[in-house]
N, CA, C and O atoms as CSV, one atom per row, in Angstrom:
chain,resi,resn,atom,element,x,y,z
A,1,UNK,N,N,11.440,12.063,-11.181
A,1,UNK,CA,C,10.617,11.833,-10.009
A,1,UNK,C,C,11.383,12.212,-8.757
A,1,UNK,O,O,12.596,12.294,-8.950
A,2,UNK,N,N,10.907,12.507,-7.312
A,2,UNK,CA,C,11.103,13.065,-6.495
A,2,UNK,C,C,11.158,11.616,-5.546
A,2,UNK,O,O,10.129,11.495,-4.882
A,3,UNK,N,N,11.842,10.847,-5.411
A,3,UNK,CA,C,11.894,10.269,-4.136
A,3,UNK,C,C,12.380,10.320,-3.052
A,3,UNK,O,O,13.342,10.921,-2.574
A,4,UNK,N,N,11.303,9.320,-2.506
A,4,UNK,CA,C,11.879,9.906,-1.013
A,4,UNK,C,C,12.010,8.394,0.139
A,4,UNK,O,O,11.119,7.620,0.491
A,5,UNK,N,N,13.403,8.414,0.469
A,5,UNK,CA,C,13.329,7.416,1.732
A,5,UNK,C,C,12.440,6.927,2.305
A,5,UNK,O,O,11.984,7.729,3.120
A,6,UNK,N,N,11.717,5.592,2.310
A,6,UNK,CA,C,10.965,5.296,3.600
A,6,UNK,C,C,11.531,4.838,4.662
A,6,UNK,O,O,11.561,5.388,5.763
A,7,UNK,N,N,12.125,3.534,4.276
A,7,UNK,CA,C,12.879,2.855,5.381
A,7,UNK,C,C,13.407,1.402,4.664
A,7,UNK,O,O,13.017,1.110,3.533
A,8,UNK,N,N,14.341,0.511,5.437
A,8,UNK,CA,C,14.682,-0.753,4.819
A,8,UNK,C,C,13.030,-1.236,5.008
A,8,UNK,O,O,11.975,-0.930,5.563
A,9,UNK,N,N,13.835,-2.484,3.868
A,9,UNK,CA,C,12.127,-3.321,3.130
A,9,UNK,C,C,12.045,-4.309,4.785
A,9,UNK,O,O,11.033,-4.998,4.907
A,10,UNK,N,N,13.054,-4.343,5.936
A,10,UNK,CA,C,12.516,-5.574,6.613
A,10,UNK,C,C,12.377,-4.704,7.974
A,10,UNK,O,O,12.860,-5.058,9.050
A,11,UNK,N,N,11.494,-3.274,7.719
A,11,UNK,CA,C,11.014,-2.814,8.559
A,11,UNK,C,C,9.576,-2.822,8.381
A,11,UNK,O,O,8.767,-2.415,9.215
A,12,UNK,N,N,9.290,-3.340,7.171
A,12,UNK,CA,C,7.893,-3.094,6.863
A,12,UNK,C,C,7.460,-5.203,6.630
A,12,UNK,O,O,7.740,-5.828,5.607
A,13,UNK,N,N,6.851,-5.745,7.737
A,13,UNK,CA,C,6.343,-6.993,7.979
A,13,UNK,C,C,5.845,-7.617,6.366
A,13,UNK,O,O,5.117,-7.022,5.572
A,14,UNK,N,N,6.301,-8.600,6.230
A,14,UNK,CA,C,6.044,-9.578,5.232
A,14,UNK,C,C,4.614,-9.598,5.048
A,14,UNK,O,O,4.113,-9.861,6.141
A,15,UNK,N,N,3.706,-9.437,4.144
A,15,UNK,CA,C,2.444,-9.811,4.297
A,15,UNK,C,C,1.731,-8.472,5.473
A,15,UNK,O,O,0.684,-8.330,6.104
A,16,UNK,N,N,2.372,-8.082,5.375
A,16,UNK,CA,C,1.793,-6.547,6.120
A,16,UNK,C,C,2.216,-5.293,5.414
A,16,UNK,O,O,2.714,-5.399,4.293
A,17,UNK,N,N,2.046,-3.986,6.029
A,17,UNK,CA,C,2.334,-2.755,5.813
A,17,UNK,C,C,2.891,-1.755,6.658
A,17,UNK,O,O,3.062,-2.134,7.817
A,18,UNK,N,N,3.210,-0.630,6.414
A,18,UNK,CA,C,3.469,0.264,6.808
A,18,UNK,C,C,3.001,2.127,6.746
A,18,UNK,O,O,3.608,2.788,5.903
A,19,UNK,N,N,2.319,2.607,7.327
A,19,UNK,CA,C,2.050,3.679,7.412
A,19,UNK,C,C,2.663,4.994,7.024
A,19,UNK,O,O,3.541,5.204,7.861
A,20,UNK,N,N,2.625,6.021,6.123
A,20,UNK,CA,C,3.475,6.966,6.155
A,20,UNK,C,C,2.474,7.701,5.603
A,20,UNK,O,O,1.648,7.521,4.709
A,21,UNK,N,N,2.873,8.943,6.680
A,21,UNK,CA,C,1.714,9.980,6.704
A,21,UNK,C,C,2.329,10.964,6.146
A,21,UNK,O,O,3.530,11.097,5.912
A,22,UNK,N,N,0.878,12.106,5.805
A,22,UNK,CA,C,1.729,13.031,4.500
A,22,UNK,C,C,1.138,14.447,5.487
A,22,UNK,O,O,-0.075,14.431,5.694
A,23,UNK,N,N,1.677,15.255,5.894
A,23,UNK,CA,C,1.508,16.289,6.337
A,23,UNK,C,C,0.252,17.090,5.379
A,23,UNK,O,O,-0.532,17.913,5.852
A,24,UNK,N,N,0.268,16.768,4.359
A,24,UNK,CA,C,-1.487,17.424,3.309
A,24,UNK,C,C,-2.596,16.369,3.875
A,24,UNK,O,O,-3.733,16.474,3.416
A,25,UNK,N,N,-2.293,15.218,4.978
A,25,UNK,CA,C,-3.668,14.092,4.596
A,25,UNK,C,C,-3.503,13.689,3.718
A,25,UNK,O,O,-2.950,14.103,2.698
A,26,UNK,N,N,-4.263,12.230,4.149
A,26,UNK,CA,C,-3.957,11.341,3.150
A,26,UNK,C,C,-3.189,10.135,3.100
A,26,UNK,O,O,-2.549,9.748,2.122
A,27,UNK,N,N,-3.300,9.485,4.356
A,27,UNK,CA,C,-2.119,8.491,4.469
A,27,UNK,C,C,-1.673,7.663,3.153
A,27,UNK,O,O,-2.558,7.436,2.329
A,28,UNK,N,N,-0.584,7.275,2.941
A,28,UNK,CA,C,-0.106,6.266,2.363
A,28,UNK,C,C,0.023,4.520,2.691
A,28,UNK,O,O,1.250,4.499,2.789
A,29,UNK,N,N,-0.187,3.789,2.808
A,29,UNK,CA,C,-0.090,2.301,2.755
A,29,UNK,C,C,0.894,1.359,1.840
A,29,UNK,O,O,0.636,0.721,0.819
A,30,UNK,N,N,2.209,1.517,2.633
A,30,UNK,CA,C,2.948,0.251,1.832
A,30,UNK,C,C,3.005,-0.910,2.543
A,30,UNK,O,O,3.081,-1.167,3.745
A,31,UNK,N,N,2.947,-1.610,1.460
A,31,UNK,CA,C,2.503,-3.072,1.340
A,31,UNK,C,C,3.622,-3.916,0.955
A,31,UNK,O,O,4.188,-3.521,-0.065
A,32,UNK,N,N,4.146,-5.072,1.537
A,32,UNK,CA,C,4.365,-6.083,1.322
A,32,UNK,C,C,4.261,-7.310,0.866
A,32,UNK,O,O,3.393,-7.956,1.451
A,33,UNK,N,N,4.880,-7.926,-0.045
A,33,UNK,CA,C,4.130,-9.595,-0.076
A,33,UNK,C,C,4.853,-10.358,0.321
A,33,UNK,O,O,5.795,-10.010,1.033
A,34,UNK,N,N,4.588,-11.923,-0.096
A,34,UNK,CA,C,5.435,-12.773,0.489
A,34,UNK,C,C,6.674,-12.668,-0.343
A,34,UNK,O,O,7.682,-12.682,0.363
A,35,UNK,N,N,6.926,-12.560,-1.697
A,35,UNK,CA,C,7.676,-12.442,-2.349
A,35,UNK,C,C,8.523,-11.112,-2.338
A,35,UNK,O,O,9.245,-10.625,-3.208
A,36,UNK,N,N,8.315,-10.836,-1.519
A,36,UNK,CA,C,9.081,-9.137,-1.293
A,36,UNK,C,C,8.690,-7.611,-1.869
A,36,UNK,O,O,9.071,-6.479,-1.568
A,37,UNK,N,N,7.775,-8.128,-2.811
A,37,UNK,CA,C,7.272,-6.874,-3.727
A,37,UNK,C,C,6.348,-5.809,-2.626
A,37,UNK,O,O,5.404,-6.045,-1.872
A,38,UNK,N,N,6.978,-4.778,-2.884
A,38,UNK,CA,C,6.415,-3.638,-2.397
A,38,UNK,C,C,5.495,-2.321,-3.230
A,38,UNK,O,O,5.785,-1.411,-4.006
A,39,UNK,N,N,4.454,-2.744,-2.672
A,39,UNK,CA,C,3.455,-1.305,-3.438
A,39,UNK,C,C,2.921,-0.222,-2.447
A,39,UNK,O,O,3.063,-0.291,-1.226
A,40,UNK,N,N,2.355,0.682,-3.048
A,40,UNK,CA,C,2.122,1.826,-1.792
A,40,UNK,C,C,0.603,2.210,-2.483
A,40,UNK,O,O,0.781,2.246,-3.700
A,41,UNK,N,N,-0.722,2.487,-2.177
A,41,UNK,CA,C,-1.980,2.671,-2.495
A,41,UNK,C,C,-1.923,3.711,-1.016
A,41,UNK,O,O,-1.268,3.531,0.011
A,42,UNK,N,N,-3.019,5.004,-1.426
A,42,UNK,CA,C,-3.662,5.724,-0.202
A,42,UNK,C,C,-4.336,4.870,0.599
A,42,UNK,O,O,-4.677,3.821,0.052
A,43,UNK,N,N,-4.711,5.051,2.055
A,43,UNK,CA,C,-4.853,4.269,3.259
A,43,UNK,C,C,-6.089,4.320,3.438
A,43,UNK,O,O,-6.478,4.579,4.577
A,44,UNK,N,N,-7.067,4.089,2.376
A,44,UNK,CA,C,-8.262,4.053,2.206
A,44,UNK,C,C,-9.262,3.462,1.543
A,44,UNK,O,O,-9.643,4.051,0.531
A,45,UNK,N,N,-9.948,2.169,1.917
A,45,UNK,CA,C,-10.760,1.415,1.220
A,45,UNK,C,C,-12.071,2.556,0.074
A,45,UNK,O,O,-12.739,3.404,0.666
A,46,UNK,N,N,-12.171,2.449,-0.862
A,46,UNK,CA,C,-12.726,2.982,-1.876
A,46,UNK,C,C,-14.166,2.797,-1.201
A,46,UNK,O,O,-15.007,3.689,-1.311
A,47,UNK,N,N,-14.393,1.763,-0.588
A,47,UNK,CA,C,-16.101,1.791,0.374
A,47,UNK,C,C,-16.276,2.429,1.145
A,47,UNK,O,O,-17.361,2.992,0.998
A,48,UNK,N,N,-15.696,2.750,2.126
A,48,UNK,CA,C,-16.193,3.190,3.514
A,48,UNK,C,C,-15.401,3.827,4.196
A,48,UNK,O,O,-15.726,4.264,5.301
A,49,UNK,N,N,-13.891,4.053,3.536
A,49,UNK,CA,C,-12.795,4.467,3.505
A,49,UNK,C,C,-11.853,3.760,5.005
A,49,UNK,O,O,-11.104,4.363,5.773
A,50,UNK,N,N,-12.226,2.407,5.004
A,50,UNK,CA,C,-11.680,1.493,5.739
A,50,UNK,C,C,-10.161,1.535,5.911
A,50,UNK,O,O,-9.500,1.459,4.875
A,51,UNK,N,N,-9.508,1.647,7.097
A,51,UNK,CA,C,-7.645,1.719,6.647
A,51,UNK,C,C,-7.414,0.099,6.118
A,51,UNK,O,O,-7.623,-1.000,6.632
A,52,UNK,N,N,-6.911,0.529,4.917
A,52,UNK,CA,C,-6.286,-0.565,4.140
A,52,UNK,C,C,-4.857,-1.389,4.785
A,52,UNK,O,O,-4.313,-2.492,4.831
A,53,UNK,N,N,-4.726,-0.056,5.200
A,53,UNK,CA,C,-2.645,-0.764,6.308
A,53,UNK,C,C,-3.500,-1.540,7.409
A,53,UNK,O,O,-2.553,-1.750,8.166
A,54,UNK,N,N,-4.584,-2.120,8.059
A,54,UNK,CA,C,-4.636,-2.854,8.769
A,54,UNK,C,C,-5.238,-4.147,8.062
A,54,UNK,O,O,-5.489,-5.131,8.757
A,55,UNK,N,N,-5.460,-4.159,6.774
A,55,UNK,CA,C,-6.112,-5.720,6.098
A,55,UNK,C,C,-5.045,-6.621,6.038
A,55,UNK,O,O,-3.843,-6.489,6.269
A,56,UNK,N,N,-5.667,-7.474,5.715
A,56,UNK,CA,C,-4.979,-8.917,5.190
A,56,UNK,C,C,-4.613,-8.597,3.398
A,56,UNK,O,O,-5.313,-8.200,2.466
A,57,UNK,N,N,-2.738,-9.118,3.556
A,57,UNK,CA,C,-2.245,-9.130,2.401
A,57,UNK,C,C,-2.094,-10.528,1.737
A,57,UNK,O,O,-1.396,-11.353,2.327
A,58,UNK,N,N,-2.704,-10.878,0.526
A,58,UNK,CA,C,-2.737,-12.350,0.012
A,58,UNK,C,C,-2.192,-11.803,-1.656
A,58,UNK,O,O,-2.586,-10.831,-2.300
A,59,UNK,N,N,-1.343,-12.657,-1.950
A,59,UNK,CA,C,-0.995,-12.577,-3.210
A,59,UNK,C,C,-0.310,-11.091,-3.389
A,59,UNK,O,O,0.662,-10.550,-2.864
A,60,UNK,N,N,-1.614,-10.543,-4.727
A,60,UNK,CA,C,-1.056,-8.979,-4.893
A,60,UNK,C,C,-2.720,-8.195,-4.467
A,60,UNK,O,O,-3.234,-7.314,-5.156
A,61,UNK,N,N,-3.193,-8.642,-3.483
A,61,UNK,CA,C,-4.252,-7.869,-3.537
A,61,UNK,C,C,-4.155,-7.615,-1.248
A,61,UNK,O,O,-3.305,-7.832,-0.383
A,62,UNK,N,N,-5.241,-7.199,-1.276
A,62,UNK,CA,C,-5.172,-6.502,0.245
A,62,UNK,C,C,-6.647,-6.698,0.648
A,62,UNK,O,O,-7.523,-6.570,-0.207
A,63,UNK,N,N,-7.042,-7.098,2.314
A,63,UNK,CA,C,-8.362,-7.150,2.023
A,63,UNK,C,C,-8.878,-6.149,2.767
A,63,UNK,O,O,-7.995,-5.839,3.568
A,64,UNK,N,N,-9.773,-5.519,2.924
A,64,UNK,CA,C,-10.133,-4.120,4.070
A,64,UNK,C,C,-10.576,-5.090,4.829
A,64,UNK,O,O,-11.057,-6.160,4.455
A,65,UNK,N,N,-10.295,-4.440,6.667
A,65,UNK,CA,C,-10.460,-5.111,7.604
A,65,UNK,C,C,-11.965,-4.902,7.668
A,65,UNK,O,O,-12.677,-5.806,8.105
A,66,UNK,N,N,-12.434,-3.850,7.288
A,66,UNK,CA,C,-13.996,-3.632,7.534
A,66,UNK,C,C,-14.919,-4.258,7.062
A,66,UNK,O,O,-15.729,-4.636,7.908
A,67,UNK,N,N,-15.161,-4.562,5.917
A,67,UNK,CA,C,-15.658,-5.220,4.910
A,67,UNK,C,C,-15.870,-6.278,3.913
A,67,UNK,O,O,-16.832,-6.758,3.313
A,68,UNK,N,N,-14.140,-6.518,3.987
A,68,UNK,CA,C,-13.695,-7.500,3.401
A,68,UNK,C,C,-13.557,-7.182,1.708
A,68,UNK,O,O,-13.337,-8.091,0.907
A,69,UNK,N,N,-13.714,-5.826,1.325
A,69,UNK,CA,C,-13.508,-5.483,-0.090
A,69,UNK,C,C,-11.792,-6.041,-0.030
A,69,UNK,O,O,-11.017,-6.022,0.927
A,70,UNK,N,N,-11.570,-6.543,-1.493
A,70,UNK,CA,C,-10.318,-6.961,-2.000
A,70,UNK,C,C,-10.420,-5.411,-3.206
A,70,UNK,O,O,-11.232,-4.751,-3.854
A,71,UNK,N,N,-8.332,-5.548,-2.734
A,71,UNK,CA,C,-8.370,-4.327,-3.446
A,71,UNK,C,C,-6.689,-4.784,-4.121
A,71,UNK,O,O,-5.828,-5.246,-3.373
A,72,UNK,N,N,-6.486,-4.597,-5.361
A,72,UNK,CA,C,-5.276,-5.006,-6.325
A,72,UNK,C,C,-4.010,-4.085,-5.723
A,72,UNK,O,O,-4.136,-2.862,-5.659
A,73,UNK,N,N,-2.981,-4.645,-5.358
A,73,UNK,CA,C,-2.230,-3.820,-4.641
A,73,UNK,C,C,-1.327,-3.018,-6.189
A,73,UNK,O,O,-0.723,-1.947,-6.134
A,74,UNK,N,N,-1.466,-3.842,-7.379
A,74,UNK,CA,C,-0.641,-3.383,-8.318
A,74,UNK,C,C,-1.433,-1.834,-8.674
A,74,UNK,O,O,-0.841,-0.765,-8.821
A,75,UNK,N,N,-2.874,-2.048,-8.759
A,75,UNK,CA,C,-3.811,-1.086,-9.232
A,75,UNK,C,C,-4.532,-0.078,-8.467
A,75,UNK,O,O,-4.913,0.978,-8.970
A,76,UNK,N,N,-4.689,-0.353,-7.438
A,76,UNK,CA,C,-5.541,0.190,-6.099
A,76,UNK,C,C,-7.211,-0.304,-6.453
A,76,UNK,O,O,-8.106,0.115,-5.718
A,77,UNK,N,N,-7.513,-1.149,-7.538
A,77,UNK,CA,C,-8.577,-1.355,-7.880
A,77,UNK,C,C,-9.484,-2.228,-7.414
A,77,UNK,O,O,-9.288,-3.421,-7.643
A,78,UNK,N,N,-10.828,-1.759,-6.559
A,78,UNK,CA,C,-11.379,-3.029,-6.063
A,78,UNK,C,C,-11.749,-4.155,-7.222
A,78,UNK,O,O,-12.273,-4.040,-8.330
A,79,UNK,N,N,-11.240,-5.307,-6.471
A,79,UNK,CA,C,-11.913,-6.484,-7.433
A,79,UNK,C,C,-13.557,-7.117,-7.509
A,79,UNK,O,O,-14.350,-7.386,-6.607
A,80,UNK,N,N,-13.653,-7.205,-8.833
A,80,UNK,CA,C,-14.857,-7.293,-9.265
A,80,UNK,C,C,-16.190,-8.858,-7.895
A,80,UNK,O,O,-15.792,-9.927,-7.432
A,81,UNK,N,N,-16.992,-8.497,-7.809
A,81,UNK,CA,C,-18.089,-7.290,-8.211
A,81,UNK,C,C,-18.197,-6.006,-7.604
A,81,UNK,O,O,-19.185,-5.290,-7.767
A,82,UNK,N,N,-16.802,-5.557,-6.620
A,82,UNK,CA,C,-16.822,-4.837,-6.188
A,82,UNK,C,C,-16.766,-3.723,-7.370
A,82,UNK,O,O,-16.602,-3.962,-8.566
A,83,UNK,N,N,-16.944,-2.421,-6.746
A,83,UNK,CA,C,-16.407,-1.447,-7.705
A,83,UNK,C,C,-15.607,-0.066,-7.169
A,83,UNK,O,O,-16.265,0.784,-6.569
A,84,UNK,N,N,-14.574,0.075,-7.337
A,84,UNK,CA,C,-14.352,1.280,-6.895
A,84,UNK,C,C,-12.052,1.239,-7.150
A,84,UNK,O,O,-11.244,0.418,-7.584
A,85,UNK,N,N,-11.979,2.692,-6.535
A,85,UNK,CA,C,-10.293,2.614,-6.542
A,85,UNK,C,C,-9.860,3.397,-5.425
A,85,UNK,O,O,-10.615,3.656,-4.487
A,86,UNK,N,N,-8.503,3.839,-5.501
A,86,UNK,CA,C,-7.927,4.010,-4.746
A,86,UNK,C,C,-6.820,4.450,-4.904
A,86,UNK,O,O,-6.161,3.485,-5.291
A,87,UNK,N,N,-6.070,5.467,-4.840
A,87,UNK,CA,C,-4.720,6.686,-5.274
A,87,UNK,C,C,-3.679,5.520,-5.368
A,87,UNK,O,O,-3.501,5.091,-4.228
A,88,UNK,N,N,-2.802,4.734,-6.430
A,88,UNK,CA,C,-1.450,4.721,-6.108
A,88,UNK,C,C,-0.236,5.169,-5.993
A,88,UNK,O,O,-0.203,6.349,-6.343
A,89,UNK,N,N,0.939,4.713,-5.612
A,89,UNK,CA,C,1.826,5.581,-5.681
A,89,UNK,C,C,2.643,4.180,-6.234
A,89,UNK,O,O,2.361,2.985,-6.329
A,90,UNK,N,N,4.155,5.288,-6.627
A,90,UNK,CA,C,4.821,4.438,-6.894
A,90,UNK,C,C,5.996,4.301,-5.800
A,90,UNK,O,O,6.530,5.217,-5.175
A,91,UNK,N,N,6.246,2.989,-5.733
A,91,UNK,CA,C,7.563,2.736,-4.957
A,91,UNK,C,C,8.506,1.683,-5.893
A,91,UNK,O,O,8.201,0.930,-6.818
A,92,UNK,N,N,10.095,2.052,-5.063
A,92,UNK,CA,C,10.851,1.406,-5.785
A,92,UNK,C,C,12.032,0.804,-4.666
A,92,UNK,O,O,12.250,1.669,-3.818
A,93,UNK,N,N,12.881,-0.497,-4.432
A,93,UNK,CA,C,13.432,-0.736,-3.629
A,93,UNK,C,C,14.977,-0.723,-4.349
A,93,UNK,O,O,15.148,-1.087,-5.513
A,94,UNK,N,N,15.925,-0.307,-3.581
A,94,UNK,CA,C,17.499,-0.470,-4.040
A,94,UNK,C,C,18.103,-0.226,-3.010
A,94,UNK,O,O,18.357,0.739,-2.288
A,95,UNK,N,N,18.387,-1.835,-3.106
A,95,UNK,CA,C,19.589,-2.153,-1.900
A,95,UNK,C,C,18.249,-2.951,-1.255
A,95,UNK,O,O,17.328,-3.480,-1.878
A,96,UNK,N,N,18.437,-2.865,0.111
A,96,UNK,CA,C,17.374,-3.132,0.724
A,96,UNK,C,C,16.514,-1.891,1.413
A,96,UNK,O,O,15.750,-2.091,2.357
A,97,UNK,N,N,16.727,-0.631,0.844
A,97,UNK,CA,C,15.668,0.475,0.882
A,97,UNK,C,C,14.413,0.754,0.430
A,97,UNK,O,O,14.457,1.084,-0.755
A,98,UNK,N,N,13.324,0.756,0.880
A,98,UNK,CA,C,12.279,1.171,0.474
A,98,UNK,C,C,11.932,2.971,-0.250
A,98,UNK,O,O,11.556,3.862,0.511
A,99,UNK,N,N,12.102,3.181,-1.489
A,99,UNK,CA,C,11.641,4.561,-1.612
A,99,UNK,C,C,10.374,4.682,-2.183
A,99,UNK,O,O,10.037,3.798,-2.970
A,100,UNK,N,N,9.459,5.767,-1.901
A,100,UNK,CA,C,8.422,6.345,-1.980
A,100,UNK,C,C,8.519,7.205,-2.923
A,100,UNK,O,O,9.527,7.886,-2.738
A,101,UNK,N,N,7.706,7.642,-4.264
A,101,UNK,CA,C,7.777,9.045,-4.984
A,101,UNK,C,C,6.325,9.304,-4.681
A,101,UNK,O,O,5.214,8.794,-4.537
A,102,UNK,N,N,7.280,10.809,-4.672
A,102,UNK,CA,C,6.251,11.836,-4.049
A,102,UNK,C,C,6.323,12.982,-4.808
A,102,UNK,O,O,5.614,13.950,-4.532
């Protein structure tokens, strides 16, 4: 795999995210929890294509600010009765670095 630097994990807010844009379109959305786990899903609610980096992070899921669709931060998958998904990516932290594969 090809990774790539994002930034340390305590640049990106507890229970929030961080933005990283891809020169093809297409933002990325990494995510935080309270527990430190970091995931990265495209920056786009599967409904209405709501930015996901501005929802509310609870547990392992994310909520779109627009709508309120819950979306699995492990899966990008809206939760049921919703229906729909959403591109993930993978990230991995070492040290206190955040990396992105790309």
């Amino acid at each position: 795999m090809n990774w790539k630097l994002i930034c340390p994990l305590e640049d990106i807010p507890v229970l929030g995210s961080r933005v990283v844009q891809r020169p093809t379109g297409g933002d990325i959305a990494i995510f935080r929890t309270a527990s430190d786990e970091v995931f990265a899903l495209h920056d786009r609610c599967p409904h209405k294509n709501g930015p996901l980096s501005q929802g509310m992070v609870h547990g392992h899921k994310v909520t779109c600010p627009l709508h309120g669709w819950n979306i699995g931060l492990e899966d990008g998958e809206a939760v049921a009765p919703d229906v729909g998904s959403c591109g993930k990516f993978q990230v991995k932290i070492e040290g206190d670095l955040v990396y992105l594969s790309i």
